[in-house]
CSV table of C-alpha atoms and ligand atoms in Angstrom, one decimal:
chain,number,residue,atom,x,y,z
A,11,MET,CA,19.9,-25.6,13.2
A,12,GLU,CA,21.8,-28.8,14.2
A,13,ILE,CA,22.7,-29.2,10.3
A,14,HIS,CA,23.2,-25.6,10.1
A,15,HIS,CA,25.8,-25.8,12.7
A,16,ARG,CA,27.6,-28.8,11.0
A,17,ALA,CA,27.8,-26.4,7.9
A,18,LEU,CA,29.1,-23.5,9.5
A,19,GLU,CA,32.3,-25.6,10.4
A,20,LEU,CA,32.8,-26.7,6.9
A,21,ILE,CA,31.1,-24.1,4.5
A,22,PRO,CA,32.4,-20.3,4.8
A,23,GLY,CA,29.3,-18.6,5.7
A,24,GLY,CA,27.2,-21.7,6.0
A,25,THR,CA,25.3,-21.8,2.8
A,26,GLN,CA,25.9,-21.0,-0.9
A,27,LEU,CA,23.4,-18.1,-1.2
A,28,VAL,CA,23.0,-15.2,1.1
A,29,SER,CA,19.2,-15.5,0.8
A,30,ARG,CA,19.3,-19.0,2.3
A,31,ARG,CA,21.0,-18.0,5.3
A,32,PRO,CA,18.6,-18.7,8.3
A,33,THR,CA,19.5,-15.2,9.7
A,34,ARG,CA,17.6,-13.8,6.7
A,35,TYR,CA,14.3,-15.2,8.1
A,36,ALA,CA,13.1,-15.8,11.9
A,37,CYS,CA,16.4,-17.8,12.6
A,38,GLY,CA,15.6,-20.8,14.9
A,39,VAL,CA,11.9,-20.6,14.2
A,40,SER,CA,11.9,-20.5,10.3
A,41,PRO,CA,12.7,-23.9,8.6
A,42,VAL,CA,16.4,-24.1,7.5
A,43,TYR,CA,16.9,-27.4,5.7
A,44,ALA,CA,14.3,-28.8,3.1
A,45,ALA,CA,13.7,-32.4,2.5
A,46,ARG,CA,11.4,-32.5,-0.3
A,47,ALA,CA,8.8,-30.2,-2.1
A,48,SER,CA,5.8,-30.7,-4.2
A,49,GLY,CA,3.5,-28.0,-6.0
A,50,ALA,CA,3.3,-25.0,-3.6
A,51,ARG,CA,4.8,-26.6,-0.6
A,52,PHE,CA,7.9,-28.0,0.8
A,53,TRP,CA,8.6,-30.3,4.0
A,54,ASP,CA,11.7,-29.5,6.1
A,55,VAL,CA,14.0,-32.2,7.5
A,56,ASP,CA,11.8,-32.2,10.6
A,57,SER,CA,8.7,-33.1,8.6
A,58,ASN,CA,7.2,-29.7,9.1
A,59,GLU,CA,5.1,-28.9,5.9
A,60,TYR,CA,5.3,-25.2,4.5
A,61,ILE,CA,3.7,-23.1,1.8
A,62,ASP,CA,6.7,-21.7,0.0
A,63,TRP,CA,5.9,-17.9,-0.7
A,64,VAL,CA,9.7,-17.5,-1.7
A,65,SER,CA,9.2,-20.1,-4.7
A,66,GLY,CA,12.8,-21.4,-4.4
A,67,ILE,CA,14.0,-17.7,-4.3
A,68,GLY,CA,12.3,-17.0,-7.6
A,69,ALA,CA,13.6,-20.1,-9.5
A,70,ILE,CA,10.2,-21.8,-9.2
A,71,ILE,CA,7.3,-20.5,-11.5
A,72,LEU,CA,5.3,-23.6,-12.6
A,73,GLY,CA,5.6,-25.1,-9.0
A,74,TYR,CA,7.9,-27.6,-7.4
A,75,CYS,CA,8.1,-31.0,-9.5
A,76,ASP,CA,6.1,-29.9,-12.1
A,77,PRO,CA,5.1,-33.1,-13.8
A,78,VAL,CA,5.4,-31.7,-17.6
A,79,VAL,CA,9.1,-30.3,-17.0
A,80,ASP,CA,10.1,-33.2,-14.9
A,81,GLN,CA,9.1,-35.7,-17.2
A,82,ALA,CA,10.6,-34.0,-20.1
A,83,VAL,CA,13.8,-33.8,-18.1
A,84,CYS,CA,13.7,-37.6,-17.0
A,85,GLU,CA,13.4,-38.6,-20.4
A,86,GLN,CA,16.3,-36.6,-21.4
A,87,ILE,CA,18.5,-38.1,-18.7
A,88,GLY,CA,17.7,-41.5,-20.3
A,89,ARG,CA,19.1,-40.0,-23.5
A,90,GLY,CA,22.2,-38.3,-22.1
A,91,VAL,CA,22.8,-35.0,-20.4
A,92,ASN,CA,26.2,-33.7,-21.5
A,93,PHE,CA,27.8,-34.7,-24.8
A,94,SER,CA,31.2,-34.2,-26.6
A,95,ILE,CA,29.3,-32.8,-29.5
A,96,ASN,CA,26.5,-30.3,-29.6
A,97,HIS,CA,22.7,-31.1,-29.2
A,98,GLU,CA,20.0,-29.8,-31.5
A,99,LEU,CA,18.1,-28.5,-28.3
A,100,GLU,CA,20.6,-25.7,-28.2
A,101,VAL,CA,19.3,-24.4,-31.5
A,102,GLU,CA,15.4,-25.2,-30.6
A,103,LEU,CA,15.6,-23.1,-27.4
A,104,ALA,CA,17.3,-20.5,-29.2
A,105,GLU,CA,14.4,-20.2,-31.8
A,106,GLU,CA,11.9,-20.4,-29.0
A,107,LEU,CA,13.4,-17.5,-27.2
A,108,ALA,CA,13.7,-15.6,-30.6
A,109,ARG,CA,10.0,-15.9,-31.0
A,110,THR,CA,9.2,-15.0,-27.4
A,111,ILE,CA,11.5,-12.3,-26.2
A,112,PRO,CA,11.3,-9.0,-28.3
A,113,CYS,CA,15.2,-8.2,-28.0
A,114,ALA,CA,16.4,-11.7,-28.5
A,115,GLU,CA,17.5,-11.8,-32.0
A,116,MET,CA,20.8,-14.0,-31.0
A,117,VAL,CA,21.3,-15.8,-27.7
A,118,ARG,CA,23.9,-17.3,-25.5
A,119,TYR,CA,23.3,-19.5,-22.4
A,120,ALA,CA,24.9,-19.7,-18.9
A,121,LYS,CA,23.8,-21.4,-15.7
A,122,CYS,CA,23.2,-18.6,-13.3
A,123,GLY,CA,21.8,-15.1,-13.1
A,124,GLY,CA,25.0,-13.5,-11.9
A,125,GLU,CA,27.0,-15.4,-14.6
A,126,ALA,CA,24.9,-14.4,-17.3
A,127,CYS,CA,24.9,-10.8,-16.3
A,128,ALA,CA,28.9,-11.0,-16.3
A,129,ILE,CA,28.6,-12.3,-19.9
A,130,ALA,CA,26.3,-9.5,-20.8
A,131,ILE,CA,28.8,-6.9,-19.4
A,132,ARG,CA,31.8,-8.8,-21.2
A,133,ILE,CA,29.8,-8.5,-24.4
A,134,ALA,CA,28.8,-4.9,-24.0
A,135,ARG,CA,32.4,-3.9,-23.2
A,136,GLY,CA,33.8,-6.0,-26.0
A,137,ALA,CA,31.2,-4.4,-28.5
A,138,THR,CA,31.8,-0.7,-27.5
A,139,GLY,CA,35.4,-0.8,-26.7
A,140,ARG,CA,34.6,0.9,-23.6
A,141,ASP,CA,35.1,-0.2,-19.8
A,142,LYS,CA,32.6,1.6,-17.6
A,143,VAL,CA,29.3,0.4,-16.6
A,144,LEU,CA,26.2,2.2,-14.9
A,145,PHE,CA,24.1,-0.2,-12.9
A,146,CYS,CA,21.0,0.0,-10.9
A,147,GLY,CA,19.8,-2.9,-8.8
A,148,TYR,CA,21.4,-6.4,-8.0
A,149,HIS,CA,23.2,-8.3,-10.5
A,150,GLY,CA,25.2,-11.1,-8.9
A,151,TRP,CA,28.5,-11.5,-7.1
A,152,HIS,CA,31.0,-10.9,-9.9
A,153,ASP,CA,34.0,-8.6,-9.8
A,154,TRP,CA,32.5,-6.2,-12.5
A,155,TYR,CA,29.6,-5.5,-10.1
A,156,LEU,CA,31.3,-5.5,-6.6
A,157,ALA,CA,34.0,-3.2,-8.0
A,158,ALA,CA,31.1,-0.5,-7.2
A,159,ASN,CA,32.3,-0.5,-3.6
A,160,LEU,CA,36.0,0.0,-4.2
A,161,ASP,CA,35.1,3.8,-4.6
A,162,ALA,CA,32.7,4.0,-1.7
A,163,GLN,CA,31.8,1.0,0.4
A,164,ALA,CA,28.3,2.4,0.6
A,165,ASN,CA,27.8,2.3,-3.3
A,166,LEU,CA,26.0,-1.0,-3.4
A,167,ASN,CA,23.9,-0.4,-0.2
A,168,ALA,CA,21.0,0.7,-1.9
A,169,HIS,CA,21.1,-2.0,-4.7
A,170,LEU,CA,22.2,-5.0,-2.8
A,171,PHE,CA,22.8,-6.0,0.7
A,172,PRO,CA,24.5,-3.0,2.8
A,173,GLY,CA,27.8,-3.6,4.4
A,174,ILE,CA,29.5,-5.5,1.3
A,175,GLU,CA,33.3,-5.1,1.3
A,176,PRO,CA,34.7,-5.7,-2.1
A,177,ILE,CA,37.1,-8.0,-0.5
A,178,GLY,CA,39.1,-10.0,-3.2
A,179,VAL,CA,38.0,-7.6,-6.0
A,180,PRO,CA,40.9,-6.1,-7.9
A,181,ARG,CA,41.6,-2.3,-6.9
A,182,ALA,CA,42.4,-1.8,-10.7
A,183,LEU,CA,38.6,-2.0,-11.2
A,184,ALA,CA,37.9,1.0,-9.2
A,185,GLY,CA,35.9,3.7,-11.0
A,186,THR,CA,34.6,1.0,-13.6
A,187,SER,CA,31.2,0.2,-12.0
A,188,ILE,CA,28.9,3.3,-10.9
A,189,PRO,CA,25.5,3.1,-9.4
A,190,PHE,CA,22.5,5.4,-10.5
A,191,PRO,CA,19.3,5.6,-8.6
A,192,TYR,CA,16.1,3.9,-10.1
A,193,GLY,CA,13.4,6.2,-11.3
A,194,ASP,CA,15.8,9.4,-11.5
A,195,LEU,CA,16.3,10.2,-15.2
A,196,ASP,CA,18.6,13.3,-14.4
A,197,ALA,CA,20.9,11.3,-12.3
A,198,LEU,CA,21.4,8.8,-14.9
A,199,GLY,CA,21.9,11.7,-17.6
A,200,GLU,CA,24.3,13.3,-15.4
A,201,ALA,CA,26.3,10.1,-14.8
A,202,LEU,CA,26.3,9.5,-18.6
A,203,ASP,CA,27.5,13.1,-19.3
A,204,SER,CA,30.2,12.9,-16.6
A,205,HIS,CA,31.8,9.6,-18.2
A,206,ARG,CA,30.8,10.7,-21.7
A,207,GLY,CA,32.4,8.2,-24.3
A,208,GLN,CA,33.4,5.8,-21.6
A,209,VAL,CA,30.5,3.9,-20.7
A,210,ALA,CA,29.8,0.5,-22.3
A,211,ALA,CA,26.4,-0.2,-20.8
A,212,VAL,CA,23.6,0.7,-18.5
A,213,ILE,CA,22.4,-2.4,-16.9
A,214,MET,CA,19.1,-2.2,-14.6
A,215,GLU,CA,16.2,-4.5,-13.6
A,216,PRO,CA,13.2,-2.8,-15.6
A,217,LEU,CA,11.1,-3.4,-12.7
A,218,ARG,CA,10.5,-5.5,-9.3
A,219,SER,CA,7.4,-5.2,-7.4
A,220,GLU,CA,6.2,-1.7,-8.5
A,221,ALA,CA,5.2,-0.2,-11.9
A,222,PRO,CA,8.1,2.1,-13.3
A,223,PRO,CA,7.3,5.7,-13.4
A,224,ALA,CA,5.3,6.5,-16.6
A,225,GLY,CA,7.8,7.1,-19.6
A,226,TYR,CA,11.0,6.4,-17.4
A,227,LEU,CA,12.1,3.3,-19.1
A,228,SER,CA,11.6,4.5,-22.9
A,229,ALA,CA,13.5,7.8,-21.6
A,230,VAL,CA,16.3,5.5,-20.2
A,231,ALA,CA,16.5,3.8,-23.6
A,232,ARG,CA,16.7,7.3,-25.4
A,233,VAL,CA,19.4,8.7,-23.4
A,234,CYS,CA,21.5,5.4,-23.9
A,235,ARG,CA,21.0,5.7,-27.7
A,236,GLU,CA,22.1,9.4,-27.5
A,237,HIS,CA,25.3,8.2,-25.7
A,238,SER,CA,25.9,5.2,-28.0
A,239,VAL,CA,25.7,3.2,-24.6
A,240,LEU,CA,24.1,-0.2,-24.7
A,241,LEU,CA,21.0,-0.9,-22.5
A,242,ILE,CA,20.8,-4.3,-20.8
A,243,PHE,CA,17.7,-5.5,-18.8
A,244,ASP,CA,18.4,-7.7,-16.1
A,245,GLU,CA,15.3,-9.9,-16.1
A,246,VAL,CA,16.6,-12.6,-13.8
A,247,SER,CA,14.1,-12.2,-11.0
A,248,SER,CA,11.1,-10.8,-12.9
A,249,GLY,CA,11.5,-13.7,-15.6
A,250,MET,CA,8.4,-14.6,-17.5
A,251,ARG,CA,6.2,-13.5,-14.3
A,252,PHE,CA,5.1,-10.4,-16.1
A,253,GLY,CA,4.3,-12.0,-19.5
A,254,MET,CA,5.9,-14.3,-22.2
A,255,ALA,CA,7.6,-11.5,-23.7
A,256,GLY,CA,9.4,-10.7,-20.3
A,257,ALA,CA,9.5,-7.6,-18.3
A,258,GLN,CA,10.5,-5.9,-21.6
A,259,GLY,CA,7.2,-6.9,-23.1
A,260,PHE,CA,5.4,-5.8,-20.1
A,261,VAL,CA,7.0,-2.3,-19.9
A,262,GLY,CA,7.1,-1.8,-23.7
A,263,VAL,CA,10.8,-1.2,-24.1
A,264,THR,CA,13.2,-3.3,-26.0
A,265,PRO,CA,16.6,-3.2,-24.6
A,266,ASP,CA,19.7,-3.9,-26.4
A,267,LEU,CA,20.8,-7.0,-24.4
A,268,ALA,CA,18.7,-8.8,-21.8
A,269,VAL,CA,19.6,-11.7,-19.1
A,270,PHE,CA,17.1,-14.3,-17.8
A,271,ALA,CA,17.7,-17.1,-15.3
A,272,LYS,CA,15.8,-18.6,-12.3
A,273,SER,CA,12.2,-19.0,-13.5
A,274,ILE,CA,13.1,-19.7,-17.0
A,275,SER,CA,13.8,-23.3,-16.4
A,276,ASN,CA,11.7,-24.0,-13.2
A,277,GLY,CA,14.4,-24.7,-10.8
A,278,TYR,CA,16.9,-26.4,-13.4
A,279,PRO,CA,20.0,-24.3,-13.6
A,280,MET,CA,19.8,-22.5,-16.8
A,281,ALA,CA,20.4,-18.8,-17.9
A,282,VAL,CA,20.0,-16.8,-21.0
A,283,VAL,CA,21.8,-13.7,-22.5
A,284,CYS,CA,20.1,-12.5,-25.6
A,285,GLY,CA,20.0,-9.3,-27.6
A,286,LYS,CA,20.3,-7.4,-30.8
A,287,ARG,CA,22.1,-9.3,-33.4
A,288,ASP,CA,24.7,-6.4,-34.2
A,289,VAL,CA,25.7,-6.6,-30.6
A,290,MET,CA,25.3,-10.3,-29.9
A,291,GLN,CA,27.0,-11.4,-33.1
A,292,GLN,CA,30.4,-9.7,-31.7
A,293,ALA,CA,30.4,-12.3,-28.9
A,294,ALA,CA,31.6,-14.6,-31.6
A,295,THR,CA,34.9,-12.9,-31.6
A,296,MET,CA,35.2,-13.1,-27.8
A,297,PHE,CA,36.1,-16.0,-25.4
A,298,ILE,CA,33.1,-16.9,-23.5
A,299,SER,CA,32.9,-20.7,-23.2
A,300,SER,CA,31.9,-23.4,-20.7
A,301,THR,CA,31.3,-27.0,-20.7
A,302,TYR,CA,27.9,-26.9,-19.0
A,303,TRP,CA,26.3,-24.1,-20.5
A,304,SER,CA,24.4,-26.2,-23.1
A,305,ASP,CA,23.8,-29.4,-21.0
A,306,ALA,CA,20.5,-31.2,-22.2
A,307,ILE,CA,19.0,-30.9,-18.9
A,308,GLY,CA,19.0,-27.0,-18.7
A,309,LEU,CA,18.0,-26.9,-22.4
A,310,THR,CA,15.0,-29.3,-22.1
A,311,ALA,CA,13.8,-27.7,-18.7
A,312,ALA,CA,13.9,-24.1,-20.2
A,313,LEU,CA,12.2,-25.2,-23.5
A,314,THR,CA,9.5,-27.3,-21.7
A,315,THR,CA,9.2,-24.4,-19.1
A,316,LEU,CA,8.5,-21.7,-21.8
A,317,ARG,CA,6.0,-24.0,-23.7
A,318,GLU,CA,4.3,-24.5,-20.5
A,319,LEU,CA,4.2,-20.9,-19.3
A,320,ARG,CA,2.6,-20.0,-22.6
A,321,ARG,CA,-0.1,-23.1,-22.7
A,322,ARG,CA,-1.1,-22.3,-19.0
A,323,ASP,CA,-1.2,-18.6,-19.5
A,324,VAL,CA,0.9,-18.3,-16.4
A,325,ALA,CA,1.7,-14.7,-16.2
A,326,ALA,CA,-2.0,-13.7,-16.5
A,327,ASN,CA,-3.0,-16.4,-13.9
A,328,LEU,CA,-0.2,-14.9,-11.4
A,329,ALA,CA,-1.4,-11.5,-11.8
A,330,ARG,CA,-5.1,-12.6,-11.0
A,331,PHE,CA,-4.0,-14.8,-8.2
A,332,GLY,CA,-1.7,-12.0,-6.8
A,333,ALA,CA,-4.7,-9.6,-6.7
A,334,LEU,CA,-6.6,-12.1,-4.9
A,335,LEU,CA,-3.9,-12.6,-2.3
A,336,GLN,CA,-3.4,-8.9,-1.8
A,337,ASN,CA,-7.2,-8.5,-1.0
A,338,ARG,CA,-7.1,-11.5,1.4
A,339,ILE,CA,-4.1,-10.1,3.3
A,340,ASP,CA,-5.7,-6.5,3.2
A,341,GLN,CA,-8.8,-8.1,4.8
A,342,ALA,CA,-6.7,-9.8,7.4
A,343,ALA,CA,-5.1,-6.8,8.4
A,344,ARG,CA,-8.5,-4.8,8.6
A,345,GLU,CA,-10.1,-7.7,10.7
A,346,ALA,CA,-6.9,-7.7,13.1
A,347,GLY,CA,-7.1,-3.8,13.4
A,348,PHE,CA,-3.6,-3.8,11.9
A,349,GLY,CA,-2.6,-1.2,9.6
A,350,ALA,CA,-0.6,-3.1,7.2
A,351,ARG,CA,-1.3,-3.1,3.4
A,352,CYS,CA,-0.4,-5.5,0.8
A,353,THR,CA,0.8,-3.5,-2.1
A,354,GLY,CA,2.9,-3.4,-5.4
A,355,LEU,CA,2.1,-5.1,-8.6
A,356,SER,CA,-0.1,-8.0,-8.0
A,357,THR,CA,2.4,-10.3,-9.6
A,358,ALA,CA,4.9,-9.3,-7.1
A,359,PRO,CA,3.0,-8.2,-3.9
A,360,HIS,CA,4.6,-7.2,-0.8
A,361,ILE,CA,3.4,-6.0,2.6
A,362,ASP,CA,3.8,-2.4,3.9
A,363,PHE,CA,4.0,-2.2,7.6
A,364,PRO,CA,2.4,0.8,9.5
A,365,THR,CA,5.9,2.5,10.3
A,366,ASP,CA,8.3,4.7,8.7
A,367,ASP,CA,11.0,3.7,11.2
A,368,PRO,CA,13.4,1.1,9.7
A,369,ALA,CA,14.1,-0.4,13.0
A,370,MET,CA,10.5,-1.0,13.8
A,371,ARG,CA,9.8,-2.4,10.2
A,372,THR,CA,12.8,-4.9,10.6
A,373,LYS,CA,11.0,-6.0,14.0
A,374,LEU,CA,7.4,-6.2,12.5
A,375,ALA,CA,8.9,-8.0,9.5
A,376,THR,CA,10.6,-10.6,11.8
A,377,LEU,CA,7.7,-11.0,13.8
A,378,TYR,CA,5.6,-11.6,10.6
A,379,ILE,CA,8.2,-14.1,9.3
A,380,GLN,CA,8.1,-15.9,12.7
A,381,GLU,CA,4.5,-16.0,13.3
A,382,MET,CA,3.7,-17.1,9.8
A,383,ALA,CA,6.3,-19.8,9.8
A,384,LYS,CA,4.7,-21.2,12.8
A,385,ARG,CA,1.6,-21.4,11.0
A,386,GLY,CA,3.1,-23.3,7.9
A,387,CYS,CA,3.8,-20.2,5.7
A,388,HIS,CA,7.3,-19.8,4.8
A,389,GLY,CA,8.4,-16.4,3.2
A,390,TYR,CA,9.4,-12.9,3.9
A,391,ALA,CA,6.8,-10.0,3.8
A,392,SER,CA,6.8,-10.3,0.1
A,393,PHE,CA,5.5,-13.1,-2.0
A,394,TYR,CA,7.2,-14.8,-5.0
A,395,LEU,CA,4.2,-16.4,-6.8
A,396,ASN,CA,4.1,-19.7,-8.7
A,397,ALA,CA,1.4,-21.4,-10.8
A,398,ALA,CA,0.8,-24.3,-8.3
A,399,GLN,CA,-0.5,-21.8,-5.6
A,400,GLY,CA,-4.2,-21.8,-5.3
A,401,ALA,CA,-7.3,-21.6,-3.1
A,402,ALA,CA,-5.9,-24.0,-0.4
A,403,GLU,CA,-2.7,-21.8,0.0
A,404,LEU,CA,-4.9,-18.7,-0.1
A,405,GLU,CA,-7.2,-19.8,2.7
A,406,GLN,CA,-4.3,-20.9,5.0
A,407,THR,CA,-2.2,-17.8,4.4
A,408,ALA,CA,-5.3,-15.4,5.0
A,409,ALA,CA,-5.9,-17.3,8.3
A,410,ALA,CA,-2.4,-17.3,9.4
A,411,ALA,CA,-2.1,-13.4,8.6
A,412,ARG,CA,-5.3,-12.7,10.5
A,413,GLU,CA,-3.8,-14.3,13.6
A,414,THR,CA,-0.2,-12.9,12.9
A,415,PHE,CA,-1.6,-9.3,12.5
A,416,SER,CA,-3.9,-9.5,15.6
A,417,LEU,CA,-0.6,-10.3,17.8
A,418,LEU,CA,1.3,-7.6,16.0
A,419,ALA,CA,-1.6,-5.1,16.7
A,420,GLN,CA,-1.8,-6.0,20.3
A,421,GLY,CA,2.2,-5.9,20.7
A,422,LEU,CA,2.2,-2.4,19.0
A,423,GLU,CA,-0.7,-1.1,21.3
A,424,LYS,CA,0.8,-2.3,24.5
A,425,GLY,CA,4.5,-1.5,23.3
A,426,ALA,CA,5.4,-5.1,23.9
A,427,LEU,CA,6.7,-6.4,20.4
A,428,ASP,CA,10.0,-7.3,21.9
A,429,ALA,CA,8.2,-10.1,24.3
A,430,LEU,CA,7.0,-11.6,21.2
A,431,LEU,CA,10.2,-12.0,19.5
A,432,GLU,CA,11.5,-15.9,19.6
A,433,CYS,CA,14.6,-15.1,17.3
A,434,ASP,CA,17.0,-12.5,16.6
A,435,LEU,CA,15.9,-9.7,14.3
A,436,GLN,CA,15.9,-10.6,10.5
A,437,GLN,CA,19.5,-9.5,9.3
A,438,ASP,CA,19.8,-7.5,5.8
A,439,ALA,CA,23.2,-6.2,6.4
A,440,PHE,CA,25.9,-8.6,4.7
A,441,ARG,CA,28.7,-7.9,7.3
A,442,ARG,CA,26.8,-9.0,10.0
A,443,LEU,CA,25.9,-12.2,8.4
A,444,VAL,CA,29.6,-13.1,8.2
A,445,ARG,CA,30.5,-15.6,10.7
B,1,PLP,C1,18.0,-9.2,-10.8
B,1,PLP,C2,19.0,-10.4,-10.3
B,1,PLP,N1,20.0,-10.3,-11.2
B,1,PLP,C3,21.1,-11.3,-10.9
B,1,PLP,C4,21.0,-12.4,-9.8
B,1,PLP,C5,21.8,-13.3,-9.5
B,1,PLP,O1,21.1,-14.6,-9.9
B,1,PLP,P1,22.1,-16.1,-9.6
B,1,PLP,O2,21.8,-16.1,-8.2
B,1,PLP,O3,21.3,-17.1,-10.2
B,1,PLP,O4,23.5,-15.8,-9.8
B,1,PLP,C6,19.6,-12.2,-9.3
B,1,PLP,C7,19.3,-13.0,-8.0
B,1,PLP,O5,18.5,-13.0,-7.2
B,1,PLP,C8,18.6,-11.3,-9.5
B,1,PLP,O6,17.7,-11.0,-8.7
């Protein structure tokens, strides 16, 4: 917290990523600054050891400091990282992606997920000659996306953090970015009808932690085709967690374009925009260009990570491990007499607390984060898996959850949850985070 106070003096908002703000966790109890990490764990600057159930906010899929990826990167550093001319790795990675991801007939690169989404939107607008975008879910910080809140400040509430003011986003973009609710085909159809002939793309996460309703995504693809609108899957967070063919392979629906980042390179900055040839080819006529997008570190890290994901059959292992974790968390809750359930797809499990009251849920989630942190488990009431997590992490987490759930059950029964809180409530709303 001492370092964080220094940061607040010099860094607006204190961090570069909202999800790294200490107020997102049990502020003052949860770790805030990491010193090092290895495998499934990290150590904070006070030398406390934690199992990392956030996996580098999803960027880590093989585990921290994966020896194979890191060795490949180190060897590449010895050969140079950024050149005046191109490097063949750029093409090798494109070939690997084209073999791996169903929609990837051509690819471009970037460094961050939000940046890659912005590129995909540019390509879609350029390819269709239309301006409007229909979106569902979180897609980064760029103007095209935050423009949604120019029309109504609550537009992004169900998709991102509540309370975002579109400060600094040109008012001229009002009406260009329109949200639709996930799972509601009629709502999407109505939005497409009322903006007929003006929509360039529908961008959405195909799934997060729950399976999509049966037939929903193929119907989305169909209505997009009917309206000549491009369908973009944002696979930044799902990455290769659901299979080597990405979430699109898992759900069996091939979009026109897709965006990957985060776990595609096990923590090294790298992002991919890929898609059908007739759409992607048009990017050659658009000005989309940056010095670092094809640096040899990101290319090597992505190429090696993809090969290791396939060689180690990581997606299947994550699904199996996640199911074990769900069982152990459920068992811990039963033993503690606490009505929580660990639900969702086993690759992306999360804890449902026994309440319908959002304020109570926040309190229980904060207490869960607080008590789990005290027992060496860092994370939200949800789990980002990685391949380095194993039996030791399972045992420690199950034991910590049993103790935590016992405390919560007692607190609930006695109506004394507040007395257990050693920190402010976890904050979701963006406005309240702004210092
Ligand atoms: C689905 C999705 N899209 C885009 C982003 C933005 O990625 P980045 O933080 O790398 O810009 C994220 C980040 O969490 C994400 O989950």
